[in-house]
Amino acid sequence: EIVAVNNFDQNMGGVIPDDGERDLIAPMVRQCQHWTAPGELVAAQLRVEHFFDGIHIPVIGYLDFSFDTTDVDLKTTKAIPSTPRPDHVRQVSLYRAARSKPGGLLYVSAKRHQYFQVDDDAMDRALSDLEVTARSLMQFLGRVDSTKEALACLPMDTDHYAFPKMKVPLSDILLAG
């Protein structure tokens, strides 16, 4: 638990948000300890690539845990869903396709945990969705001449936590001649 909290503090770069997320880490770690792993852990944070036919750029992901019998992606959350989120199913389906191995999602909250296996039917639907998205993106990229032009065409949620914190305002980059 201490290692996980310290890791969180380090990743936050000294700025600890006031949203209570830090306080959820220790109970989530305890919930993970109550989960029965599906075998021996073989690897963690494994880079995974999958190519769709006719698309020369792979879809890349990072698998949280590979056990000898199955692959598992960990999702921490305040509330565990009754069914897995579609974007999470797409993620695990990518891993299943790339590795030809069963896979599932382990949702963990401060109060409980729930494991969902991603079956073949769910994987096929999810991979179809991913392929449509990949083909659409390739069509888009084939019509723009530069990164700057591509960025200027896309809406961006600059408030999202994953959006990079830039030293130069995005508008300055996009509007520069």
PDB file of C-alpha atoms in Angstrom:
ATOM      1  CA  GLU A   1       0.000   0.000   0.000  1.00  0.00           C
ATOM      2  CA  ILE A   2       2.782   2.412   0.931  1.00  0.00           C
ATOM      3  CA  VAL A   3       4.578   1.759  -2.350  1.00  0.00           C
ATOM      4  CA  ALA A   4       1.407   2.486  -4.352  1.00  0.00           C
ATOM      5  CA  VAL A   5       0.733   5.739  -2.477  1.00  0.00           C
ATOM      6  CA  ASN A   6       4.359   6.833  -2.848  1.00  0.00           C
ATOM      7  CA  ASN A   7       4.221   6.017  -6.567  1.00  0.00           C
ATOM      8  CA  PHE A   8       1.075   8.141  -6.905  1.00  0.00           C
ATOM      9  CA  ASP A   9       2.764  11.038  -5.090  1.00  0.00           C
ATOM     10  CA  GLN A  10       5.821  10.777  -7.325  1.00  0.00           C
ATOM     11  CA  ASN A  11       3.746  10.659 -10.519  1.00  0.00           C
ATOM     12  CA  MET A  12       1.813  13.750  -9.448  1.00  0.00           C
ATOM     13  CA  GLY A  13       5.052  15.749  -9.443  1.00  0.00           C
ATOM     14  CA  GLY A  14       4.515  17.195  -5.990  1.00  0.00           C
ATOM     15  CA  VAL A  15       1.011  18.483  -6.721  1.00  0.00           C
ATOM     16  CA  ILE A  16      -1.499  16.383  -4.810  1.00  0.00           C
ATOM     17  CA  PRO A  17      -5.059  16.952  -6.049  1.00  0.00           C
ATOM     18  CA  ASP A  18      -7.718  17.710  -3.479  1.00  0.00           C
ATOM     19  CA  ASP A  19     -10.227  15.243  -4.964  1.00  0.00           C
ATOM     20  CA  GLY A  20      -9.752  12.340  -2.533  1.00  0.00           C
ATOM     21  CA  GLU A  21      -8.279   9.989  -5.163  1.00  0.00           C
ATOM     22  CA  ARG A  22      -5.116   9.478  -3.111  1.00  0.00           C
ATOM     23  CA  ASP A  23      -7.186   8.178  -0.177  1.00  0.00           C
ATOM     24  CA  LEU A  24      -8.659   5.415  -2.371  1.00  0.00           C
ATOM     25  CA  ILE A  25      -5.295   3.845  -3.218  1.00  0.00           C
ATOM     26  CA  ALA A  26      -4.715   1.803  -0.032  1.00  0.00           C
ATOM     27  CA  PRO A  27      -8.216   0.244   0.063  1.00  0.00           C
ATOM     28  CA  MET A  28      -7.956  -0.565  -3.665  1.00  0.00           C
ATOM     29  CA  VAL A  29      -4.646  -2.329  -3.091  1.00  0.00           C
ATOM     30  CA  ARG A  30      -6.298  -4.360  -0.320  1.00  0.00           C
ATOM     31  CA  GLN A  31      -9.129  -5.317  -2.714  1.00  0.00           C
ATOM     32  CA  CYS A  32      -6.547  -6.526  -5.243  1.00  0.00           C
ATOM     33  CA  GLN A  33      -5.059  -8.717  -2.536  1.00  0.00           C
ATOM     34  CA  HIS A  34      -8.462 -10.410  -2.089  1.00  0.00           C
ATOM     35  CA  TRP A  35      -8.721 -11.282  -5.798  1.00  0.00           C
ATOM     36  CA  THR A  36      -7.613 -14.768  -6.769  1.00  0.00           C
ATOM     37  CA  ALA A  37      -5.219 -14.509  -9.700  1.00  0.00           C
ATOM     38  CA  PRO A  38      -5.920 -16.933 -12.583  1.00  0.00           C
ATOM     39  CA  GLY A  39      -2.444 -18.453 -12.481  1.00  0.00           C
ATOM     40  CA  GLU A  40       1.192 -17.512 -12.279  1.00  0.00           C
ATOM     41  CA  LEU A  41       2.134 -13.937 -13.200  1.00  0.00           C
ATOM     42  CA  VAL A  42       4.371 -14.007 -16.277  1.00  0.00           C
ATOM     43  CA  ALA A  43       4.672 -10.311 -17.173  1.00  0.00           C
ATOM     44  CA  ALA A  44       3.340  -6.863 -16.341  1.00  0.00           C
ATOM     45  CA  GLN A  45       2.984  -3.733 -18.492  1.00  0.00           C
ATOM     46  CA  LEU A  46       3.577  -5.755 -21.632  1.00  0.00           C
ATOM     47  CA  ARG A  47       3.644  -3.791 -24.915  1.00  0.00           C
ATOM     48  CA  VAL A  48       1.124  -5.258 -27.377  1.00  0.00           C
ATOM     49  CA  GLU A  49       0.735  -4.538 -31.110  1.00  0.00           C
ATOM     50  CA  HIS A  50      -2.038  -5.611 -33.461  1.00  0.00           C
ATOM     51  CA  PHE A  51      -2.201  -4.978 -37.203  1.00  0.00           C
ATOM     52  CA  PHE A  52      -5.502  -4.881 -39.050  1.00  0.00           C
ATOM     53  CA  ASP A  53      -5.403  -6.152 -42.644  1.00  0.00           C
ATOM     54  CA  GLY A  54      -4.481  -3.373 -45.046  1.00  0.00           C
ATOM     55  CA  ILE A  55      -3.422  -0.919 -42.330  1.00  0.00           C
ATOM     56  CA  HIS A  56       0.343  -0.552 -42.068  1.00  0.00           C
ATOM     57  CA  ILE A  57       0.378   1.113 -38.633  1.00  0.00           C
ATOM     58  CA  PRO A  58      -0.260  -1.103 -35.598  1.00  0.00           C
ATOM     59  CA  VAL A  59      -2.691  -0.381 -32.809  1.00  0.00           C
ATOM     60  CA  ILE A  60      -0.545  -0.394 -29.666  1.00  0.00           C
ATOM     61  CA  GLY A  61      -1.528  -1.011 -26.063  1.00  0.00           C
ATOM     62  CA  TYR A  62       0.052  -1.971 -22.766  1.00  0.00           C
ATOM     63  CA  LEU A  63      -1.346  -5.024 -21.038  1.00  0.00           C
ATOM     64  CA  ASP A  64      -1.360  -4.722 -17.253  1.00  0.00           C
ATOM     65  CA  PHE A  65      -0.883  -8.377 -16.310  1.00  0.00           C
ATOM     66  CA  SER A  66      -0.136 -11.549 -18.242  1.00  0.00           C
ATOM     67  CA  PHE A  67      -0.727 -14.745 -16.329  1.00  0.00           C
ATOM     68  CA  ASP A  68       0.119 -18.192 -17.675  1.00  0.00           C
ATOM     69  CA  THR A  69      -3.567 -18.845 -18.429  1.00  0.00           C
ATOM     70  CA  THR A  70      -5.030 -15.419 -19.266  1.00  0.00           C
ATOM     71  CA  ASP A  71      -4.303 -11.718 -19.690  1.00  0.00           C
ATOM     72  CA  VAL A  72      -5.884  -9.202 -17.313  1.00  0.00           C
ATOM     73  CA  ASP A  73      -6.307  -5.466 -17.555  1.00  0.00           C
ATOM     74  CA  LEU A  74      -6.800  -3.640 -14.250  1.00  0.00           C
ATOM     75  CA  LYS A  75      -9.303  -0.789 -13.951  1.00  0.00           C
ATOM     76  CA  THR A  76      -9.526   1.195 -10.744  1.00  0.00           C
ATOM     77  CA  THR A  77     -12.770   3.050 -10.237  1.00  0.00           C
ATOM     78  CA  LYS A  78     -14.952   4.648  -7.594  1.00  0.00           C
ATOM     79  CA  ALA A  79     -17.922   2.511  -8.696  1.00  0.00           C
ATOM     80  CA  ILE A  80     -17.728  -0.862 -10.406  1.00  0.00           C
ATOM     81  CA  PRO A  81     -19.977  -1.090 -13.470  1.00  0.00           C
ATOM     82  CA  SER A  82     -22.535  -3.872 -13.810  1.00  0.00           C
ATOM     83  CA  THR A  83     -21.043  -4.689 -17.224  1.00  0.00           C
ATOM     84  CA  PRO A  84     -17.625  -3.769 -18.608  1.00  0.00           C
ATOM     85  CA  ARG A  85     -17.306  -0.423 -20.367  1.00  0.00           C
ATOM     86  CA  PRO A  86     -17.150  -0.803 -24.174  1.00  0.00           C
ATOM     87  CA  ASP A  87     -13.808   1.019 -24.462  1.00  0.00           C
ATOM     88  CA  HIS A  88     -12.330  -1.365 -21.891  1.00  0.00           C
ATOM     89  CA  VAL A  89     -13.673  -4.375 -23.810  1.00  0.00           C
ATOM     90  CA  ARG A  90     -12.064  -2.987 -26.983  1.00  0.00           C
ATOM     91  CA  GLN A  91      -8.764  -2.666 -25.151  1.00  0.00           C
ATOM     92  CA  VAL A  92      -8.777  -6.266 -23.871  1.00  0.00           C
ATOM     93  CA  SER A  93      -9.994  -7.502 -27.270  1.00  0.00           C
ATOM     94  CA  LEU A  94      -6.945  -5.921 -28.867  1.00  0.00           C
ATOM     95  CA  TYR A  95      -4.727  -7.813 -26.419  1.00  0.00           C
ATOM     96  CA  ARG A  96      -6.590 -11.062 -27.070  1.00  0.00           C
ATOM     97  CA  ALA A  97      -6.221 -10.667 -30.843  1.00  0.00           C
ATOM     98  CA  ALA A  98      -2.537  -9.792 -30.637  1.00  0.00           C
ATOM     99  CA  ARG A  99      -1.650 -12.570 -28.210  1.00  0.00           C
ATOM    100  CA  SER A 100      -4.174 -15.316 -29.068  1.00  0.00           C
ATOM    101  CA  LYS A 101      -4.853 -15.731 -25.381  1.00  0.00           C
ATOM    102  CA  PRO A 102      -7.984 -15.365 -23.204  1.00  0.00           C
ATOM    103  CA  GLY A 103      -8.401 -12.025 -21.456  1.00  0.00           C
ATOM    104  CA  GLY A 104     -10.532 -10.099 -19.042  1.00  0.00           C
ATOM    105  CA  LEU A 105     -11.005  -6.989 -16.950  1.00  0.00           C
ATOM    106  CA  LEU A 106     -10.478  -6.667 -13.218  1.00  0.00           C
ATOM    107  CA  TYR A 107     -12.390  -3.684 -11.855  1.00  0.00           C
ATOM    108  CA  VAL A 108     -11.314  -2.612  -8.377  1.00  0.00           C
ATOM    109  CA  SER A 109     -12.908  -0.020  -6.116  1.00  0.00           C
ATOM    110  CA  ALA A 110     -12.165   0.826  -2.500  1.00  0.00           C
ATOM    111  CA  LYS A 111     -15.003  -1.495  -1.416  1.00  0.00           C
ATOM    112  CA  ARG A 112     -14.959  -4.473  -3.784  1.00  0.00           C
ATOM    113  CA  HIS A 113     -13.608  -6.033  -6.953  1.00  0.00           C
ATOM    114  CA  GLN A 114     -15.246  -7.709  -9.954  1.00  0.00           C
ATOM    115  CA  TYR A 115     -13.709  -9.715 -12.791  1.00  0.00           C
ATOM    116  CA  PHE A 116     -15.242  -9.873 -16.279  1.00  0.00           C
ATOM    117  CA  GLN A 117     -14.023 -12.316 -18.918  1.00  0.00           C
ATOM    118  CA  VAL A 118     -14.100 -10.944 -22.484  1.00  0.00           C
ATOM    119  CA  ASP A 119     -15.591 -13.755 -24.577  1.00  0.00           C
ATOM    120  CA  ASP A 120     -15.127 -14.403 -28.305  1.00  0.00           C
ATOM    121  CA  ASP A 121     -18.360 -12.692 -29.365  1.00  0.00           C
ATOM    122  CA  ALA A 122     -17.559  -9.521 -27.413  1.00  0.00           C
ATOM    123  CA  MET A 123     -14.021  -9.595 -28.811  1.00  0.00           C
ATOM    124  CA  ASP A 124     -15.227  -9.908 -32.412  1.00  0.00           C
ATOM    125  CA  ARG A 125     -17.613  -6.950 -32.022  1.00  0.00           C
ATOM    126  CA  ALA A 126     -14.962  -4.846 -30.309  1.00  0.00           C
ATOM    127  CA  LEU A 127     -12.310  -5.625 -32.923  1.00  0.00           C
ATOM    128  CA  SER A 128     -14.750  -4.682 -35.658  1.00  0.00           C
ATOM    129  CA  ASP A 129     -15.293  -1.307 -33.951  1.00  0.00           C
ATOM    130  CA  LEU A 130     -11.535  -0.798 -33.594  1.00  0.00           C
ATOM    131  CA  GLU A 131     -10.937  -1.655 -37.240  1.00  0.00           C
ATOM    132  CA  VAL A 132     -13.571   0.858 -38.402  1.00  0.00           C
ATOM    133  CA  THR A 133     -11.914   3.514 -36.249  1.00  0.00           C
ATOM    134  CA  ALA A 134      -8.425   2.633 -37.531  1.00  0.00           C
ATOM    135  CA  ARG A 135      -9.581   2.790 -41.162  1.00  0.00           C
ATOM    136  CA  SER A 136     -11.313   6.114 -40.539  1.00  0.00           C
ATOM    137  CA  LEU A 137      -8.164   7.528 -38.973  1.00  0.00           C
ATOM    138  CA  MET A 138      -6.054   6.318 -41.910  1.00  0.00           C
ATOM    139  CA  GLN A 139      -8.485   8.036 -44.313  1.00  0.00           C
ATOM    140  CA  PHE A 140      -8.170  11.259 -42.330  1.00  0.00           C
ATOM    141  CA  LEU A 141      -4.377  11.114 -42.165  1.00  0.00           C
ATOM    142  CA  GLY A 142      -4.236  10.458 -45.894  1.00  0.00           C
ATOM    143  CA  ARG A 143      -5.968  13.804 -46.502  1.00  0.00           C
ATOM    144  CA  VAL A 144      -3.766  16.079 -44.409  1.00  0.00           C
ATOM    145  CA  ASP A 145      -0.235  17.162 -45.166  1.00  0.00           C
ATOM    146  CA  SER A 146       1.177  17.822 -41.715  1.00  0.00           C
ATOM    147  CA  THR A 147       0.779  17.238 -38.010  1.00  0.00           C
ATOM    148  CA  LYS A 148      -0.170  20.878 -37.589  1.00  0.00           C
ATOM    149  CA  GLU A 149      -2.926  20.551 -40.202  1.00  0.00           C
ATOM    150  CA  ALA A 150      -4.213  17.363 -38.554  1.00  0.00           C
ATOM    151  CA  LEU A 151      -4.324  19.035 -35.137  1.00  0.00           C
ATOM    152  CA  ALA A 152      -6.148  22.035 -36.571  1.00  0.00           C
ATOM    153  CA  CYS A 153      -8.906  19.711 -37.845  1.00  0.00           C
ATOM    154  CA  LEU A 154      -9.607  17.923 -34.574  1.00  0.00           C
ATOM    155  CA  PRO A 155     -11.565  19.055 -31.524  1.00  0.00           C
ATOM    156  CA  MET A 156      -9.527  18.698 -28.335  1.00  0.00           C
ATOM    157  CA  ASP A 157     -10.550  18.413 -24.716  1.00  0.00           C
ATOM    158  CA  THR A 158      -7.729  20.414 -23.175  1.00  0.00           C
ATOM    159  CA  ASP A 159      -9.253  19.909 -19.707  1.00  0.00           C
ATOM    160  CA  HIS A 160      -8.815  16.132 -19.916  1.00  0.00           C
ATOM    161  CA  TYR A 161      -6.115  14.826 -17.573  1.00  0.00           C
ATOM    162  CA  ALA A 162      -4.265  13.140 -20.444  1.00  0.00           C
ATOM    163  CA  PHE A 163      -3.920  16.331 -22.482  1.00  0.00           C
ATOM    164  CA  PRO A 164      -0.281  17.414 -22.320  1.00  0.00           C
ATOM    165  CA  LYS A 165       0.522  20.479 -20.283  1.00  0.00           C
ATOM    166  CA  MET A 166       2.159  22.727 -22.874  1.00  0.00           C
ATOM    167  CA  LYS A 167       4.483  25.664 -22.263  1.00  0.00           C
ATOM    168  CA  VAL A 168       3.115  27.364 -25.380  1.00  0.00           C
ATOM    169  CA  PRO A 169      -0.669  27.804 -25.756  1.00  0.00           C
ATOM    170  CA  LEU A 170      -2.156  25.431 -28.317  1.00  0.00           C
ATOM    171  CA  SER A 171      -3.693  28.388 -30.165  1.00  0.00           C
ATOM    172  CA  ASP A 172      -0.193  29.810 -30.742  1.00  0.00           C
ATOM    173  CA  ILE A 173       0.913  26.541 -32.300  1.00  0.00           C
ATOM    174  CA  LEU A 174      -2.134  26.137 -34.535  1.00  0.00           C
ATOM    175  CA  LEU A 175      -2.334  29.786 -35.616  1.00  0.00           C
ATOM    176  CA  ALA A 176       1.392  30.247 -36.281  1.00  0.00           C
ATOM    177  CA  GLY A 177       2.129  30.662 -39.967  1.00  0.00           C
TER     178      GLY A 177
END
